[in-house]
Short mmCIF file of C-alpha atoms in Angstrom, two decimals:
data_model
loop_
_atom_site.label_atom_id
_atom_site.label_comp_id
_atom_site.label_asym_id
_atom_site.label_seq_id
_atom_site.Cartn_x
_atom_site.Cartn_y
_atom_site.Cartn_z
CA UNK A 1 -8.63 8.70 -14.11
CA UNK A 2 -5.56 8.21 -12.05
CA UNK A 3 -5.35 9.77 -8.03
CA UNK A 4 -3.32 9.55 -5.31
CA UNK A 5 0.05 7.27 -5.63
CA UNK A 6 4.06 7.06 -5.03
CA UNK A 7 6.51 8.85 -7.32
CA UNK A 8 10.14 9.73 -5.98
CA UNK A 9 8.41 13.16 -4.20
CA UNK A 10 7.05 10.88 -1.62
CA UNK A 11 2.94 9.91 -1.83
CA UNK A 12 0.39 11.87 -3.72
CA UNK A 13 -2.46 13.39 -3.47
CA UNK A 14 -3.18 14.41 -6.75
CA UNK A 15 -5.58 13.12 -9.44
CA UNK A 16 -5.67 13.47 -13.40
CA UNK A 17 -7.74 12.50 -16.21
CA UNK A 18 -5.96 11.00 -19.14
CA UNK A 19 -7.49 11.55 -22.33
CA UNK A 20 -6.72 8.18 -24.44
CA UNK A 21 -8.80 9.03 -27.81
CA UNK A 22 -6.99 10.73 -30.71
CA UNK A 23 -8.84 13.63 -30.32
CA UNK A 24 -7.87 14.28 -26.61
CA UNK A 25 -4.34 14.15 -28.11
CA UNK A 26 -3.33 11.88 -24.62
CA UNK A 27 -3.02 14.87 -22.54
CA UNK A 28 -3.76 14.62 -18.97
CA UNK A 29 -5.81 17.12 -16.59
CA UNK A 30 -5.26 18.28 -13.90
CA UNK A 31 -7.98 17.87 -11.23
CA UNK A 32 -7.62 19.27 -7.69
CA UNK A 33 -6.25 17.32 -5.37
CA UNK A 34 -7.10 14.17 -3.28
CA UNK A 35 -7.01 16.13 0.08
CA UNK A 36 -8.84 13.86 2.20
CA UNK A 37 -5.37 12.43 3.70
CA UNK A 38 -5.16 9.24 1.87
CA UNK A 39 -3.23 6.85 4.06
CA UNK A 40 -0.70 5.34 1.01
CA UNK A 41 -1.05 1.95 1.98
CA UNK A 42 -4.48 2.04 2.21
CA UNK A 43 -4.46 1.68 -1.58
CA UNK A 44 -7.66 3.31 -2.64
CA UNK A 45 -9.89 1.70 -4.74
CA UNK A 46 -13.13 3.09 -6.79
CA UNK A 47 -14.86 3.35 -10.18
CA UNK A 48 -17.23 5.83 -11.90
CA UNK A 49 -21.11 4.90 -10.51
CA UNK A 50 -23.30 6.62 -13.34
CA UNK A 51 -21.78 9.97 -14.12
CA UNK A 52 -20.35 10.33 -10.37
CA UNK A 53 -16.54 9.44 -9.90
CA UNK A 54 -16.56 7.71 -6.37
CA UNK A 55 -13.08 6.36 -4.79
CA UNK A 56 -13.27 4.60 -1.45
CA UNK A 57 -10.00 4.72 1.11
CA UNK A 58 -9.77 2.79 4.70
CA UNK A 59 -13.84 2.49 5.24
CA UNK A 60 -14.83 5.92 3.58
CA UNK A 61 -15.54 6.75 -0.34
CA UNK A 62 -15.78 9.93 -1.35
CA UNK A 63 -17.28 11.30 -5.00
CA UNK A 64 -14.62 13.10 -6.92
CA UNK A 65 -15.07 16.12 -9.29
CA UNK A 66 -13.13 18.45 -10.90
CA UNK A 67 -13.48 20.92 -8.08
CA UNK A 68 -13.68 19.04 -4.73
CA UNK A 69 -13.47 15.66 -2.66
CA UNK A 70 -17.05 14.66 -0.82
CA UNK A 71 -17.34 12.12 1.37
CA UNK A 72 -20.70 10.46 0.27
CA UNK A 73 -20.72 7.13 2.37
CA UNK A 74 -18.40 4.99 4.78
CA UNK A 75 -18.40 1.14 4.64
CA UNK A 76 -18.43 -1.63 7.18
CA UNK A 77 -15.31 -1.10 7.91
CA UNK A 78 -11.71 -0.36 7.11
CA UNK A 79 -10.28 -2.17 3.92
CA UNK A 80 -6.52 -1.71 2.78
CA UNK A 81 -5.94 -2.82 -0.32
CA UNK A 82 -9.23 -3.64 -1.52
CA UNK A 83 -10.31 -4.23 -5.29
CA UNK A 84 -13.65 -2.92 -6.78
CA UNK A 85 -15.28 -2.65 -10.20
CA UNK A 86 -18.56 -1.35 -11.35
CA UNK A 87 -21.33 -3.20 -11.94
CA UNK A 88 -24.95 -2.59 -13.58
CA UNK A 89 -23.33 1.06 -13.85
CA UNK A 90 -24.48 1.92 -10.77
CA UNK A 91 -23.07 0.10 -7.62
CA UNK A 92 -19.21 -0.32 -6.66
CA UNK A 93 -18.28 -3.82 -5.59
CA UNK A 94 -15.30 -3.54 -3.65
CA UNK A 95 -13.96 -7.06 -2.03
CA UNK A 96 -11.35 -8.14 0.30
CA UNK A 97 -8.84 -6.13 1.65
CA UNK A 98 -7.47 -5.87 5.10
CA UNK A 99 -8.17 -4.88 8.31
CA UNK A 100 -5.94 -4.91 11.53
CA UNK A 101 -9.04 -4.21 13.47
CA UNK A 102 -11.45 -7.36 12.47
CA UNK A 103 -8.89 -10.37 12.05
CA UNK A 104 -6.55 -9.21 9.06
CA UNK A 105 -7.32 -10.31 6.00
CA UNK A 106 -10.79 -9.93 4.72
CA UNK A 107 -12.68 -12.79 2.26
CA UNK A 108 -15.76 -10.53 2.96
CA UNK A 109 -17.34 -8.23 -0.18
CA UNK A 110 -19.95 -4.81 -0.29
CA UNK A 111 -22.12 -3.30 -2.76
CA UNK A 112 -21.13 0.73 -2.20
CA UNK A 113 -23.68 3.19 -3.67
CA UNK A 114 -24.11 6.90 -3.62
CA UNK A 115 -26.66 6.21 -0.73
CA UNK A 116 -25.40 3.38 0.88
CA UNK A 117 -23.86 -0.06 1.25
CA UNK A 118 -24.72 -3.98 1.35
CA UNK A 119 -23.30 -7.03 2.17
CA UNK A 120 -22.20 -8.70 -0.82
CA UNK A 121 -20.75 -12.69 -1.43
CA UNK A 122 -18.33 -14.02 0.34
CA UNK A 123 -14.75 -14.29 -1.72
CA UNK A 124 -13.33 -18.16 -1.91
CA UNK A 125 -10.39 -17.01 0.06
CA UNK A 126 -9.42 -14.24 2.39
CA UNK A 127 -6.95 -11.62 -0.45
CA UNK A 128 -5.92 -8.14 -0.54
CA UNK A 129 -3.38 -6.37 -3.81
CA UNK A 130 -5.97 -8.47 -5.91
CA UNK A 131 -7.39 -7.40 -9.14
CA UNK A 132 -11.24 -7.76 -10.92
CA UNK A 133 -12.81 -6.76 -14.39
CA UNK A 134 -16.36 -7.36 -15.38
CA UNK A 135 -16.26 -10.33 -18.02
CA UNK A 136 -19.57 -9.20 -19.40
CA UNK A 137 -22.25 -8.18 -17.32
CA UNK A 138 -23.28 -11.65 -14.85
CA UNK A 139 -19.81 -12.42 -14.99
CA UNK A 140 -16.82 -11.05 -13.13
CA UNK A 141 -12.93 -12.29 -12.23
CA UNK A 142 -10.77 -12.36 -9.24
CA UNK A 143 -7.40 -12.15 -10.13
CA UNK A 144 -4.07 -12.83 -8.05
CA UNK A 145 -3.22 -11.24 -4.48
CA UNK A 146 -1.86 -11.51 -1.52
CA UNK A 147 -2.07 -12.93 2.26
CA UNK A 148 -0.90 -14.02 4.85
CA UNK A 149 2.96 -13.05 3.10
CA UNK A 150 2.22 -15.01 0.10
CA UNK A 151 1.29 -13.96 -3.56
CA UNK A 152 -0.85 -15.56 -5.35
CA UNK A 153 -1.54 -17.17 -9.15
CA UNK A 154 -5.14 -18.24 -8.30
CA UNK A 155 -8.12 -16.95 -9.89
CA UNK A 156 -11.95 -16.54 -9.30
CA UNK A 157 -15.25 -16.29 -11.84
CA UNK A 158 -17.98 -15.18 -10.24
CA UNK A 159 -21.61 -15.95 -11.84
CA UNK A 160 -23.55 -13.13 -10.67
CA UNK A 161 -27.12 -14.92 -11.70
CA UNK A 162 -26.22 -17.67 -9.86
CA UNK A 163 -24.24 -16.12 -7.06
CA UNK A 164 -21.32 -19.04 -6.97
CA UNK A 165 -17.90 -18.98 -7.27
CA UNK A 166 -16.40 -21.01 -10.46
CA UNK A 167 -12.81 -21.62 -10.09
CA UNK A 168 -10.59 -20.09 -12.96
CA UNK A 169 -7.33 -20.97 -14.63
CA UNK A 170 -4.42 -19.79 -12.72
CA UNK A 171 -2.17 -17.10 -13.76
CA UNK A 172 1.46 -18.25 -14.99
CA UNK A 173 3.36 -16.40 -11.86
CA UNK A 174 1.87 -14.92 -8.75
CA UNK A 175 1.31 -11.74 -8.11
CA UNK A 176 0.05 -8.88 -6.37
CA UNK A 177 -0.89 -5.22 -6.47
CA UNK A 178 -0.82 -5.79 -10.47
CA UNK A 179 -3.35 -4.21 -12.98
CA UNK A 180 -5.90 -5.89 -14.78
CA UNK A 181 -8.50 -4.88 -17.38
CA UNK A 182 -10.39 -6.13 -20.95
CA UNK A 183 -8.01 -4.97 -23.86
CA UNK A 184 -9.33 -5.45 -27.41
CA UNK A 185 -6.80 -6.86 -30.15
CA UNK A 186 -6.32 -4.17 -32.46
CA UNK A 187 -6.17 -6.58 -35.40
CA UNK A 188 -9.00 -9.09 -34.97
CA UNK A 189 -11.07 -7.19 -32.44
CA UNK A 190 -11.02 -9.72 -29.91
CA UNK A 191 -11.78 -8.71 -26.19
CA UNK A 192 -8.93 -10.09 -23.88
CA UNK A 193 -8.68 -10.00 -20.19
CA UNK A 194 -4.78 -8.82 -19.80
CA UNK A 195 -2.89 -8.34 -16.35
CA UNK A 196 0.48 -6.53 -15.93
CA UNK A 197 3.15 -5.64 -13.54
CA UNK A 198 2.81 -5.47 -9.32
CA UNK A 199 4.72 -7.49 -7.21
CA UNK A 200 5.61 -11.45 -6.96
CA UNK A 201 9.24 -12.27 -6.66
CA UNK A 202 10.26 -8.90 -6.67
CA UNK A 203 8.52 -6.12 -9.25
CA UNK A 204 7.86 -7.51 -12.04
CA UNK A 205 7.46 -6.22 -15.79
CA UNK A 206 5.46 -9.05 -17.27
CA UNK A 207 1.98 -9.05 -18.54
CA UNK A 208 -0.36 -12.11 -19.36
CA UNK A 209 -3.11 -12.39 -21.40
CA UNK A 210 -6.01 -15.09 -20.73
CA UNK A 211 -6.58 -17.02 -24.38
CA UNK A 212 -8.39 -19.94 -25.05
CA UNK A 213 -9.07 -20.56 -21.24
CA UNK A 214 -5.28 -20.46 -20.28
CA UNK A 215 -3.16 -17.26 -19.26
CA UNK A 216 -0.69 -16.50 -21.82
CA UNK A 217 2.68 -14.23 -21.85
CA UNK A 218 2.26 -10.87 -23.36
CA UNK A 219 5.09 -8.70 -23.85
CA UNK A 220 7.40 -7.04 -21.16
CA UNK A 221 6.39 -3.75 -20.75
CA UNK A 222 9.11 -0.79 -20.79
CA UNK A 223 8.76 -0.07 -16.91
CA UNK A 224 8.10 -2.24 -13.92
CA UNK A 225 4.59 -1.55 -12.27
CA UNK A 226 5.45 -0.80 -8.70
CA UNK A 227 2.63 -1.92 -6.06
CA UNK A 228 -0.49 -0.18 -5.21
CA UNK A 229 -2.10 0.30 -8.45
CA UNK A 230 0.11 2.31 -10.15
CA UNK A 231 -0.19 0.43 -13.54
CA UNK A 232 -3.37 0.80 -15.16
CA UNK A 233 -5.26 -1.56 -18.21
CA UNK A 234 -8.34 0.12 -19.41
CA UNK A 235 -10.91 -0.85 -22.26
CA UNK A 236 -8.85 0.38 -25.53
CA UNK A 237 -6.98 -1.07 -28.07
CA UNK A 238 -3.67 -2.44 -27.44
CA UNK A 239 -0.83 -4.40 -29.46
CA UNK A 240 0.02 -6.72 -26.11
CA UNK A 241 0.74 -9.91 -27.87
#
């Protein structure tokens, strides 16, 4: 799923579903749009929690369907340009962010549900524009961001069972508002964590790949990524080395 956004019409509203098996012949739906009122630089975040699509903007999240936008449950409080994966398939954890309101930047994390929210652990540093995937399921990663009008290369496990934070190797070049997500080698079937694009110096049109403990390059991709989340790495098999 891909909503809301920045093309050269201005910012979106929009959402579709991109179908990436052969069968669904890549072919993207159309599902109504996004009408909440998404401030753009509020850079929504948001995952699907059991078979309901949820996307959280500012402080609220809202389920998504084909037919309408619901608001379901509002956080602790505002979060621009938060990060969030799923975990145990039924909670959102969306971290950092900022908010003008409580100090800036934000270090602090939530567990969002369809019937509520709790406090989750504290990030190692205060980050918005970052990036997570789930490394298996009592491990997850922190990935790049930005504060404070810096980017950054640093990155974050997080052991789940143990609930610490185990410093991880950091990326080759900062960056920010960049995609991230476990691709599978299509010729050994290896699982890979891979970022690519957002912002550092400039936009950038790099990916990495982490191998062997250490972030590798991976090739330059056709287009730059632009910021917010507009470049997208999902759980299918790619030819990014």
């Amino acid at each position: 799923m891909v909503t809301t956004g920045f093309n050269s019409d201005g910012y979106q509203t929009t959402s579709e579903i991109v179908d990436l098996t052969v069968k669904g012949g890549n072919k993207c739906n159309n599902w109504p749009d996004f009408s909440i009122g998404v401030v753009p630089s509020v850079a929504p975040t948001g995952g699907l929690i059991g078979d309901t699509v949820i996307i959280c903007e500012g402080y609220e999240c809202y389920s998504l369907t084909s037919e309408k936008a619901t608001l379901v449950i509002r956080m602790s409080g505002v979060r621009v340009g938060a990060a969030s994966i799923v975990i145990n398939d039924n909670t959102l954890w969306v971290t950092g962010g900022w908010n003008g309101y409580a100090g800036g930047y934000l270090a602090s994390t939530e567990y969002v549900t369809v019937t509520g929210t709790m406090i989750g652990p504290v990030l190692p540093m205060a980050i918005q524009y970052h990036a997570m995937v789930a490394i298996n399921s009592t491990c997850s990663m922190v990935i790049g961001g930005y504060s404070n009008g810096y980017s950054f290369a640093s990155t974050f496990y997080y052991d789940h069972n143990e609930e610490e934070w185990i410093n991880g190797p950091s990326l080759m070049q900062a960056r920010n508002s960049h995609a991230a997500g476990i691709v599978t080698d299509e010729v050994t079937g290896e699982d890979f964590v891979a970022i690519t694009g957002g912002s550092g110096s400039g936009y950038l049109d790099s990916t990495e790949i982490l191998q062997d403990g250490e972030w590798v390059q991976g090739k330059i991709i056709d287009t730059i990524c632009y910021q917010y989340g507009i470049c997208l790495v999902s759980k299918y098999n790619y030819n990014l080395f």
